[in-house]
Coordinates of N, CA, C and O in Angstrom, one line a residue:
X14 N 145.8 196.2 121.7 CA 145.6 194.9 122.4 C 145.6 195.2 123.9 O 146.6 195.9 124.4
X15 N 144.6 194.7 124.6 CA 144.6 194.9 126.0 C 145.7 194.2 126.7 O 146.0 193.0 126.4
X16 N 146.3 194.9 127.7 CA 147.4 194.3 128.4 C 147.5 194.8 129.8 O 147.3 196.0 130.1
X17 N 147.8 193.9 130.7 CA 148.1 194.2 132.1 C 149.5 193.7 132.4 O 149.8 192.5 132.1
X18 N 150.4 194.6 132.9 CA 151.8 194.2 133.2 C 152.1 194.5 134.6 O 152.1 195.7 135.0
X19 N 152.4 193.5 135.4 CA 152.7 193.6 136.8 C 154.2 193.8 137.0 O 155.0 193.4 136.1
X20 N 154.6 194.5 138.0 CA 156.0 194.7 138.4 C 156.1 194.9 139.9 O 155.0 195.2 140.5
X21 N 157.3 194.9 140.4 CA 157.5 195.2 141.8 C 157.7 194.0 142.7 O 158.0 194.1 143.9
X22 N 157.6 192.8 142.2 CA 157.8 191.6 143.0 C 159.3 191.4 143.3 O 160.1 192.2 142.8
X23 N 159.6 190.5 144.2 CA 160.9 190.2 144.6 C 161.0 189.4 145.8 O 160.1 188.9 146.3
X24 N 162.3 189.4 146.4 CA 162.5 188.7 147.6 C 162.6 189.7 148.8 O 163.3 190.7 148.7
X25 N 161.9 189.4 149.9 CA 162.0 190.3 151.0 C 161.9 189.4 152.3 O 161.4 188.3 152.3
X26 N 162.5 190.0 153.4 CA 162.4 189.3 154.6 C 161.1 189.4 155.3 O 160.4 190.4 155.1
X27 N 160.7 188.5 156.1 CA 159.5 188.6 156.9 C 159.4 189.9 157.7 O 160.5 190.3 158.2
X28 N 158.3 190.6 157.6 CA 158.1 191.9 158.3 C 158.4 193.0 157.3 O 158.1 194.2 157.7
X29 N 158.9 192.7 156.2 CA 159.2 193.8 155.2 C 158.0 194.2 154.4 O 156.9 193.7 154.6
X30 N 158.3 195.0 153.4 CA 157.3 195.6 152.5 C 157.7 195.5 151.1 O 158.8 195.5 150.7
X31 N 156.6 195.5 150.2 CA 156.8 195.6 148.8 C 155.6 196.3 148.2 O 154.5 196.2 148.8
X32 N 155.8 197.0 147.1 CA 154.7 197.6 146.4 C 154.6 197.0 145.0 O 155.6 197.2 144.2
X33 N 153.5 196.4 144.7 CA 153.3 195.9 143.3 C 152.6 196.9 142.5 O 151.7 197.7 143.0
X34 N 152.9 197.0 141.2 CA 152.2 197.9 140.3 C 151.7 197.0 139.1 O 152.2 196.0 138.8
X35 N 150.6 197.5 138.6 CA 150.0 196.9 137.4 C 149.6 198.0 136.4 O 148.7 198.8 136.7
X36 N 150.3 198.0 135.3 CA 150.1 199.0 134.3 C 149.2 198.4 133.2 O 149.5 197.4 132.7
X37 N 148.1 199.1 133.0 CA 147.1 198.7 132.0 C 147.2 199.5 130.7 O 147.5 200.7 130.7
X38 N 147.0 198.8 129.6 CA 147.1 199.5 128.3 C 146.2 198.8 127.3 O 145.7 197.7 127.5
X39 N 145.9 199.5 126.2 CA 145.2 198.9 125.1 C 143.7 199.2 125.1 O 143.0 198.9 124.1
X40 N 143.2 199.7 126.2 CA 141.8 200.1 126.3 C 141.6 200.9 127.6 O 142.5 201.0 128.4
X41 N 140.4 201.5 127.8 CA 140.2 202.2 129.0 C 139.7 201.3 130.1 O 138.7 200.7 130.0
X42 N 140.5 201.3 131.1 CA 140.2 200.4 132.3 C 139.6 201.2 133.4 O 139.3 200.6 134.5
X43 N 139.3 202.5 133.2 CA 138.9 203.3 134.3 C 137.5 202.9 134.9 O 137.2 203.1 136.0
X44 N 136.7 202.2 134.1 CA 135.4 201.8 134.5 C 135.4 200.4 135.1 O 134.4 199.9 135.5
X45 N 136.5 199.7 135.0 CA 136.6 198.3 135.5 C 136.9 198.2 137.0 O 137.5 199.1 137.6
X46 N 136.5 197.1 137.5 CA 137.0 196.7 138.8 C 138.4 196.1 138.6 O 138.5 195.2 137.8
X47 N 139.4 196.5 139.4 CA 140.7 196.0 139.3 C 141.0 195.2 140.5 O 140.6 195.6 141.6
X48 N 141.7 194.1 140.4 CA 142.0 193.2 141.5 C 143.3 192.6 141.5 O 144.0 192.5 140.4
X49 N 143.8 192.1 142.6 CA 145.0 191.3 142.7 C 144.6 189.9 143.3 O 143.7 189.8 144.2
X50 N 145.1 188.9 142.6 CA 145.0 187.5 143.1 C 146.4 187.0 143.3 O 147.4 187.6 142.8
X51 N 146.5 185.8 144.0 CA 147.8 185.2 144.1 C 147.6 183.6 144.0 O 146.5 183.1 144.2
X52 N 148.7 183.0 143.7 CA 148.7 181.6 143.5 C 150.0 181.0 143.8 O 151.1 181.5 143.5
X53 N 150.0 179.8 144.5 CA 151.1 179.0 144.8 C 151.0 177.7 144.1 O 149.9 177.3 143.8
X54 N 152.1 177.0 143.8 CA 152.0 175.8 143.0 C 151.1 174.8 143.7 O 151.2 174.6 145.0
X55 N 150.2 174.1 143.0 CA 149.4 173.1 143.5 C 148.1 173.6 144.2 O 147.3 172.8 144.7
X56 N 148.0 174.9 144.2 CA 146.7 175.5 144.8 C 146.0 176.4 143.8 O 146.6 176.8 142.9
X57 N 144.7 176.6 144.1 CA 144.0 177.5 143.3 C 144.4 178.9 143.5 O 144.8 179.3 144.5
X58 N 144.1 179.7 142.4 CA 144.4 181.1 142.5 C 143.3 181.7 143.5 O 142.2 181.4 143.4
X59 N 143.8 182.6 144.4 CA 142.9 183.1 145.4 C 142.9 184.6 145.4 O 143.9 185.3 145.0
X60 N 141.7 185.2 145.7 CA 141.5 186.6 145.8 C 142.3 187.3 146.9 O 142.4 186.7 148.0
X61 N 142.9 188.4 146.6 CA 143.7 189.2 147.6 C 143.0 190.5 147.9 O 142.7 190.8 149.0
X62 N 142.7 191.3 146.8 CA 142.1 192.6 147.0 C 141.5 193.1 145.7 O 141.9 192.7 144.6
X63 N 140.5 194.0 145.8 CA 139.9 194.6 144.6 C 139.6 196.1 144.9 O 139.3 196.4 146.1
X64 N 139.5 196.8 143.8 CA 139.1 198.2 144.0 C 138.2 198.5 142.8 O 138.5 198.2 141.6
X65 N 137.1 199.2 143.1 CA 136.1 199.5 142.0 C 136.5 200.8 141.3 O 137.4 201.5 141.8
X66 N 135.8 201.1 140.2 CA 136.2 202.2 139.4 C 136.1 203.5 140.3 O 135.3 203.6 141.2
X67 N 136.9 204.5 140.0 CA 137.0 205.7 140.7 C 137.5 205.5 142.1 O 137.5 206.5 142.9
X68 N 138.0 204.3 142.5 CA 138.4 204.1 143.8 C 137.3 204.0 144.9 O 137.6 203.9 146.1
X69 N 136.1 203.9 144.4 CA 135.0 203.8 145.3 C 134.7 202.4 145.7 O 134.0 201.7 145.0
X70 N 135.3 202.0 146.8 CA 135.0 200.6 147.2 C 136.3 199.8 147.1 O 136.7 199.6 146.0
X71 N 136.8 199.4 148.2 CA 137.9 198.5 148.2 C 137.6 197.2 149.1 O 136.8 197.4 150.0
X72 N 138.1 196.1 148.7 CA 137.7 194.8 149.3 C 139.0 194.0 149.5 O 139.9 194.0 148.7
X73 N 139.0 193.3 150.6 CA 140.2 192.5 151.0 C 139.9 191.1 151.4 O 138.9 190.9 152.1
X74 N 140.8 190.2 151.2 CA 140.7 188.9 151.8 C 141.0 189.1 153.3 O 141.8 190.0 153.6
X75 N 140.4 188.3 154.1 CA 140.7 188.4 155.5 C 142.1 188.3 155.9 O 142.6 189.0 156.8
X76 N 142.9 187.5 155.2 CA 144.3 187.2 155.6 C 145.2 188.4 155.2 O 146.4 188.3 155.6
X77 N 144.7 189.4 154.6 CA 145.6 190.6 154.3 C 145.0 191.9 154.9 O 145.7 192.9 154.8
X78 N 143.9 191.8 155.5 CA 143.3 193.0 156.1 C 144.3 193.6 157.1 O 144.8 192.9 158.0
X79 N 144.5 194.9 157.0 CA 145.3 195.6 157.9 C 146.8 195.6 157.5 O 147.6 196.3 158.1
X80 N 147.1 194.8 156.5 CA 148.5 194.7 156.0 C 148.7 195.2 154.6 O 149.7 195.8 154.3
X81 N 147.7 194.9 153.8 CA 147.8 195.3 152.3 C 146.8 196.4 152.0 O 145.8 196.5 152.6
X82 N 147.2 197.2 151.1 CA 146.3 198.3 150.6 C 146.3 198.4 149.1 O 147.4 198.4 148.5
X83 N 145.1 198.3 148.5 CA 145.0 198.4 147.1 C 144.6 199.9 146.7 O 143.8 200.5 147.5
X84 N 145.1 200.4 145.6 CA 144.8 201.7 145.2 C 144.9 201.8 143.7 O 145.5 200.9 143.1
X85 N 144.4 202.8 143.1 CA 144.5 202.9 141.6 C 144.7 204.4 141.3 O 144.2 205.3 142.0
X86 N 145.4 204.6 140.2 CA 145.6 205.9 139.7 C 145.1 205.9 138.3 O 145.7 205.4 137.3
X87 N 143.9 206.4 138.1 CA 143.2 206.3 136.8 C 144.0 207.1 135.7 O 144.0 206.7 134.6
X88 N 144.6 208.2 136.1 CA 145.3 209.0 135.2 C 146.5 208.3 134.6 O 146.8 208.5 133.4
X89 N 147.1 207.4 135.4 CA 148.2 206.6 134.9 C 147.8 205.2 134.5 O 148.6 204.4 134.1
X90 N 146.5 204.9 134.6 CA 146.0 203.5 134.3 C 146.8 202.5 135.0 O 147.2 201.4 134.4
X91 N 147.0 202.7 136.3 CA 147.9 201.8 137.1 C 147.2 201.5 138.4 O 146.5 202.4 139.0
X92 N 147.3 200.3 138.8 CA 146.8 199.8 140.1 C 148.0 199.3 140.9 O 149.0 198.8 140.4
X93 N 147.9 199.6 142.2 CA 149.0 199.3 143.1 C 148.5 198.3 144.2 O 147.3 198.3 144.6
X94 N 149.4 197.6 144.8 CA 149.2 196.8 146.0 C 150.3 197.0 146.9 O 151.4 196.5 146.7
X95 N 150.1 197.8 148.0 CA 151.1 198.0 149.0 C 151.0 196.9 150.0 O 150.0 196.7 150.6
X96 N 152.1 196.2 150.2 CA 152.1 195.0 151.1 C 153.1 195.3 152.2 O 154.3 195.4 152.0
X97 N 152.6 195.3 153.4 CA 153.4 195.6 154.6 C 153.3 194.3 155.5 O 152.4 193.5 155.4
X98 N 154.2 194.3 156.5 CA 154.2 193.2 157.4 C 154.1 191.8 156.7 O 153.3 191.0 157.1
X99 N 154.9 191.6 155.7 CA 154.8 190.4 154.9 C 155.2 189.2 155.7 O 156.1 189.3 156.6
X100 N 154.6 188.1 155.4 CA 154.8 186.8 156.1 C 155.3 185.8 155.1 O 155.0 185.9 153.9
X101 N 156.0 184.8 155.5 CA 156.4 183.7 154.6 C 155.2 183.1 153.8 O 155.4 182.8 152.6
X102 N 154.1 183.0 154.4 CA 152.9 182.5 153.7 C 152.3 183.4 152.7 O 151.4 183.0 151.9
X103 N 152.8 184.6 152.6 CA 152.4 185.5 151.5 C 153.2 185.2 150.2 O 152.9 185.8 149.1
X104 N 154.2 184.3 150.3 CA 154.9 183.9 149.1 C 154.0 183.3 148.0 O 153.3 182.3 148.3
X105 N 154.0 183.9 146.8 CA 153.2 183.4 145.7 C 153.5 184.2 144.5 O 154.2 185.2 144.5
X106 N 152.9 183.8 143.4 CA 152.8 184.7 142.2 C 151.6 185.5 142.3 O 150.5 185.0 142.5
X107 N 151.8 186.8 142.2 CA 150.7 187.8 142.3 C 150.3 188.2 140.9 O 151.1 188.6 140.1
X108 N 148.9 188.2 140.7 CA 148.4 188.5 139.4 C 147.4 189.7 139.5 O 146.6 189.8 140.4
X109 N 147.5 190.6 138.5 CA 146.6 191.7 138.4 C 145.5 191.2 137.4 O 145.7 190.5 136.4
X110 N 144.2 191.7 137.7 CA 143.1 191.3 136.8 C 142.1 192.5 136.7 O 142.0 193.3 137.6
X111 N 141.4 192.5 135.6 CA 140.4 193.5 135.4 C 139.0 192.9 135.0 O 139.0 191.9 134.2
X112 N 138.0 193.5 135.6 CA 136.6 193.0 135.4 C 135.8 194.2 134.8 O 135.5 195.1 135.6
X113 N 135.5 194.2 133.5 CA 134.7 195.2 133.0 C 133.3 195.3 133.6 O 132.8 194.3 134.1
X114 N 132.8 196.5 133.7 CA 131.4 196.6 134.2 C 131.4 197.3 135.6 O 130.3 197.8 136.0
X115 N 132.5 197.2 136.3 CA 132.6 197.9 137.6 C 131.9 197.3 138.8 O 131.9 197.9 139.9
X116 N 131.4 196.0 138.7 CA 130.8 195.4 139.9 C 131.9 194.8 140.6 O 133.1 195.0 140.4
X117 N 131.6 193.9 141.6 CA 132.6 193.3 142.5 C 132.5 191.8 142.5 O 131.4 191.3 142.6
X118 N 133.6 191.1 142.5 CA 133.6 189.7 142.6 C 135.0 189.2 143.2 O 136.0 189.9 142.9
X119 N 135.0 188.1 143.9 CA 136.2 187.5 144.3 C 136.5 186.2 143.5 O 137.4 185.5 143.8
X120 N 135.7 186.0 142.5 CA 135.8 184.8 141.7 C 136.7 185.1 140.4 O 136.5 186.0 139.7
X121 N 137.7 184.2 140.2 CA 138.5 184.4 139.0 C 137.8 184.4 137.7 O 138.2 185.1 136.8
X122 N 136.7 183.7 137.6 CA 136.1 183.6 136.3 C 135.2 184.8 136.0 O 134.7 184.9 134.8
X123 N 135.2 185.8 136.9 CA 134.5 187.0 136.5 C 135.4 188.1 136.0 O 135.0 189.1 135.5
X124 N 136.7 187.8 136.0 CA 137.7 188.7 135.5 C 138.2 188.3 134.1 O 138.5 187.2 133.8
X125 N 138.1 189.3 133.2 CA 138.4 189.1 131.8 C 139.8 189.2 131.4 O 140.3 188.5 130.5
X126 N 140.5 190.2 132.0 CA 141.9 190.5 131.6 C 142.8 190.1 132.8 O 142.5 190.4 133.9
X127 N 144.0 189.5 132.4 CA 144.9 189.1 133.4 C 146.3 189.5 133.0 O 146.7 189.4 131.8
X128 N 147.2 189.8 133.9 CA 148.6 190.0 133.7 C 149.3 188.6 133.7 O 148.7 187.6 134.0
X129 N 150.6 188.7 133.5 CA 151.4 187.5 133.5 C 151.9 187.1 134.9 O 152.4 186.0 135.1
X130 N 151.8 187.9 135.9 CA 152.1 187.6 137.2 C 153.5 188.1 137.6 O 154.4 188.3 136.7
X131 N 153.7 188.3 138.9 CA 155.0 188.7 139.4 C 155.3 187.9 140.7 O 154.4 187.8 141.5
X132 N 156.5 187.4 140.8 CA 156.8 186.5 142.0 C 157.1 187.4 143.2 O 157.9 188.3 143.2
X133 N 156.5 187.0 144.3 CA 156.8 187.6 145.6 C 157.3 186.4 146.5 O 156.6 185.4 146.7
X134 N 158.5 186.6 147.1 CA 159.0 185.6 148.0 C 159.4 186.2 149.3 O 160.1 187.2 149.3
X135 N 158.8 185.7 150.4 CA 159.1 186.2 151.7 C 159.9 185.2 152.5 O 159.4 184.1 152.7
X136 N 161.1 185.5 152.9 CA 161.9 184.6 153.6 C 161.7 184.8 155.2 O 161.4 185.9 155.6
X137 N 161.9 183.7 155.9 CA 161.7 183.7 157.3 C 162.9 184.1 158.1 O 164.0 184.1 157.5

């Protein structure tokens, strides 16, 4: 059974850092585009970052450019999101997602597999 499991969330002060991990299992995800989204209560889930297969091509939402870095380790079937210079407005549940086929999209409905999410809270 295909599964994405996020970890690494927590409570951090503004200006601090966290690294999220997403472990994939149940199928080969190496050819998929992997992405991170986030969601706060009452708002739609929004795109944060994506990385295409082989690490060729990374994409970021404007509000995280220069602060967050997405990467993947295909040997470990794991995707990471390094988050630096965190701000209180980064507080959200962060979700990992996979889109088979290797193309690129910022739309949630293009992603087939989703993790359960990990909470990130940034205090001021």
